[in-house]
Amino acid sequence: MKDSNCIFCKIANGEIPSRTLYEDEDFRVIMDINPASKGHAIILPKEHAANLYELSDEYASKIFKVAKKVGSAMVEVLGCDGLNVLQNNGEAAGQTVFHLHVHLIPRYKDDCVSIGWKPGEADDTFLDSFVTKVQNIL
Ligand code: AMP
Ligand code: ZN
C-alpha cells in the first residue's frame, strides 16, 4: 500500500524524480539529498511502512539483500574504507522521514561522520527480566 501523503512513497514509485542508483520491483535506492558522506544512499521500499515494526516480512527479508548488493557495488566504485548500514525508528532514534528506509553511508578514514555511543555497563538485574519478557513475546 502507498500513502498519498508520503514523499518517499512518491519517490520510490517514480511519481517524483530522483537520482536513482538501483531499482527493482520492490525497492528504489536513491542518493540522499543531504549526504553524510560522499556516496550516501538510501534504500526505499515501494510499499509504505512507517518503520521497522510495520514492515512486512516479505520486504524485511529482501531489504538486506539489496543493502548487500548495492552497498558492495558502492564500496567497489568509491574505494571507501568502510560502510555503515543504518536504519532509524522513531524521532528519538533520529528518524525524520516516516517511511522506512535504510541508509548506506560510505565511510572514509578521518571523515566527519559521527555514529557512536559511549560504551555502558551491562546490568544483570535488568537483563534477567528483560530477556525473559522478550522471549515470552517471541
Ligand atoms: P532519517 O533521519 O533516518 O529519517 O533519514 C532521512 C534521510 O532522508 C536524511 O538523510 C535526508 O537527508 C534524506 N532525505 C529527505 N528528503 C529527501 C529527498 N527528497 N531525497 C533524498 N533524500 C532525502
Ligand atoms: Zn511512504
Coordinates of C-alpha atoms and ligand atoms in Angstrom, one line a residue:
M1 CA 0.0 0.0 0.0
K2 CA 1.1 3.5 -0.8
D3 CA 0.5 6.6 1.4
S4 CA -0.6 9.5 -0.7
N5 CA 0.9 12.0 1.8
C6 CA 4.3 10.3 1.9
I7 CA 7.1 11.8 -0.1
F8 CA 9.2 8.6 0.0
C9 CA 6.2 6.7 -1.4
K10 CA 6.1 9.1 -4.3
I11 CA 9.9 8.9 -4.9
A12 CA 10.0 5.1 -4.5
N13 CA 7.2 4.7 -7.1
G14 CA 8.7 7.2 -9.5
E15 CA 6.0 9.9 -9.1
I16 CA 8.7 12.4 -8.0
P17 CA 12.0 12.2 -9.9
S18 CA 15.1 11.2 -8.0
R19 CA 18.7 10.3 -8.7
T20 CA 18.3 6.6 -8.7
L21 CA 21.2 4.2 -8.1
Y22 CA 19.2 1.0 -8.3
E23 CA 15.6 -0.1 -8.8
D24 CA 13.8 -3.4 -8.8
E25 CA 10.1 -4.4 -8.4
D26 CA 10.2 -3.8 -4.6
F27 CA 12.8 -1.1 -3.9
R28 CA 14.4 2.1 -5.2
V29 CA 17.8 3.2 -4.0
I30 CA 18.4 6.9 -4.3
M31 CA 21.2 9.3 -3.4
D32 CA 20.5 11.1 -0.1
I33 CA 19.7 14.8 -0.7
N34 CA 21.8 15.9 2.3
P35 CA 24.6 13.2 2.3
A36 CA 26.5 12.4 5.5
S37 CA 29.5 11.5 3.2
K38 CA 30.3 11.2 -0.4
G39 CA 28.0 8.5 -1.9
H40 CA 25.4 8.3 0.9
A41 CA 22.4 6.5 -0.5
I42 CA 19.1 5.3 1.0
I43 CA 17.0 2.2 0.2
L44 CA 13.3 2.9 -0.1
P45 CA 10.7 0.1 -0.2
K46 CA 8.0 0.8 -2.8
E47 CA 5.4 -0.3 -0.2
H48 CA 4.7 2.2 2.7
A49 CA 5.7 1.2 6.2
A50 CA 6.5 4.0 8.7
N51 CA 9.1 2.0 10.4
L52 CA 10.6 -1.5 11.0
Y53 CA 7.7 -2.6 13.2
E54 CA 5.3 -2.0 10.3
L55 CA 7.4 -3.5 7.6
S56 CA 6.0 -6.7 6.1
D57 CA 8.1 -9.9 6.5
E58 CA 8.4 -10.1 2.7
Y59 CA 10.1 -6.7 2.5
A60 CA 12.1 -7.3 5.6
S61 CA 13.6 -10.5 4.2
K62 CA 14.5 -8.7 1.0
I63 CA 15.9 -5.4 2.1
F64 CA 19.2 -6.6 3.5
K65 CA 19.9 -8.4 0.2
V66 CA 19.6 -5.0 -1.5
A67 CA 21.9 -3.5 1.1
K68 CA 24.5 -6.1 0.3
K69 CA 24.2 -5.9 -3.5
V70 CA 24.1 -2.1 -3.8
G71 CA 26.5 -1.5 -0.8
S72 CA 29.1 -3.8 -2.3
A73 CA 29.0 -2.1 -5.6
M74 CA 29.2 1.4 -4.0
V75 CA 32.3 0.3 -1.9
E76 CA 33.9 -1.1 -5.0
V77 CA 33.4 2.1 -7.0
L78 CA 34.1 4.6 -4.2
G79 CA 37.1 2.8 -2.9
C80 CA 35.9 3.9 0.6
D81 CA 37.3 2.5 3.8
G82 CA 34.0 1.3 5.3
L83 CA 30.2 1.4 5.1
N84 CA 27.6 1.9 7.8
V85 CA 24.2 0.3 7.1
L86 CA 21.8 2.3 9.3
Q87 CA 18.1 2.4 9.9
N88 CA 16.4 4.8 12.3
N89 CA 13.0 4.1 14.0
G90 CA 11.3 7.0 15.8
E91 CA 12.3 10.6 16.5
A92 CA 14.4 9.6 19.5
A93 CA 16.4 7.4 17.1
G94 CA 16.9 10.2 14.6
Q95 CA 14.1 9.3 12.2
T96 CA 12.9 12.3 10.3
V97 CA 11.1 10.8 7.3
F98 CA 8.4 8.3 8.4
H99 CA 8.7 5.9 5.5
L100 CA 11.1 3.1 6.4
H101 CA 14.5 3.5 4.7
V102 CA 17.9 2.0 5.1
H103 CA 21.0 4.3 4.9
L104 CA 24.1 3.2 3.1
I105 CA 26.8 5.6 4.4
P106 CA 30.3 5.2 2.9
R107 CA 33.0 5.8 5.4
Y108 CA 36.4 7.3 4.8
K109 CA 39.3 7.3 7.2
D110 CA 39.2 10.6 9.2
D111 CA 35.8 11.6 7.8
C112 CA 33.5 13.8 9.9
V113 CA 30.6 11.3 10.2
S114 CA 29.6 10.5 13.8
I115 CA 27.6 7.4 14.6
G116 CA 28.5 6.3 18.0
W117 CA 27.9 5.8 21.7
K118 CA 29.8 5.7 25.0
P119 CA 30.0 2.0 25.9
G120 CA 28.0 1.4 29.1
E121 CA 27.9 -1.4 31.6
A122 CA 25.6 -4.4 31.3
D123 CA 23.0 -4.6 34.2
D124 CA 22.3 -8.2 35.1
T125 CA 19.2 -7.4 37.1
F126 CA 17.7 -5.6 34.2
L127 CA 18.8 -8.3 31.7
D128 CA 17.3 -11.1 33.8
S129 CA 13.8 -9.7 33.4
F130 CA 14.2 -8.1 30.0
V131 CA 15.4 -11.3 28.3
T132 CA 12.6 -13.3 29.9
K133 CA 9.9 -10.8 28.9
V134 CA 11.1 -10.6 25.3
Q135 CA 11.4 -14.3 25.0
N136 CA 7.8 -14.7 26.2
I137 CA 6.6 -12.4 23.4
L138 CA 8.6 -14.2 20.8
Ligands
AMP1 P1 16.2 9.6 8.7 O1 16.8 10.7 9.6 O2 16.8 8.2 9.0 O3 14.7 9.6 8.7 O4 16.7 9.9 7.3 C1 16.1 10.7 6.3 C2 17.1 10.9 5.2 O5 16.4 11.2 4.1 C3 18.0 12.1 5.5 O6 19.3 11.6 5.4 C4 17.6 13.1 4.5 O7 18.7 13.8 4.0 C5 17.0 12.2 3.4 N1 16.0 12.9 2.5 C6 15.0 13.6 2.9 N2 14.2 14.0 1.9 C7 14.9 13.5 0.8 C8 14.6 13.6 -0.6 N3 13.6 14.3 -1.1 N4 15.5 13.0 -1.5 C9 16.6 12.3 -1.0 N5 16.9 12.2 0.3 C10 16.0 12.8 1.2
ZN2 ZN 5.6 6.0 2.3

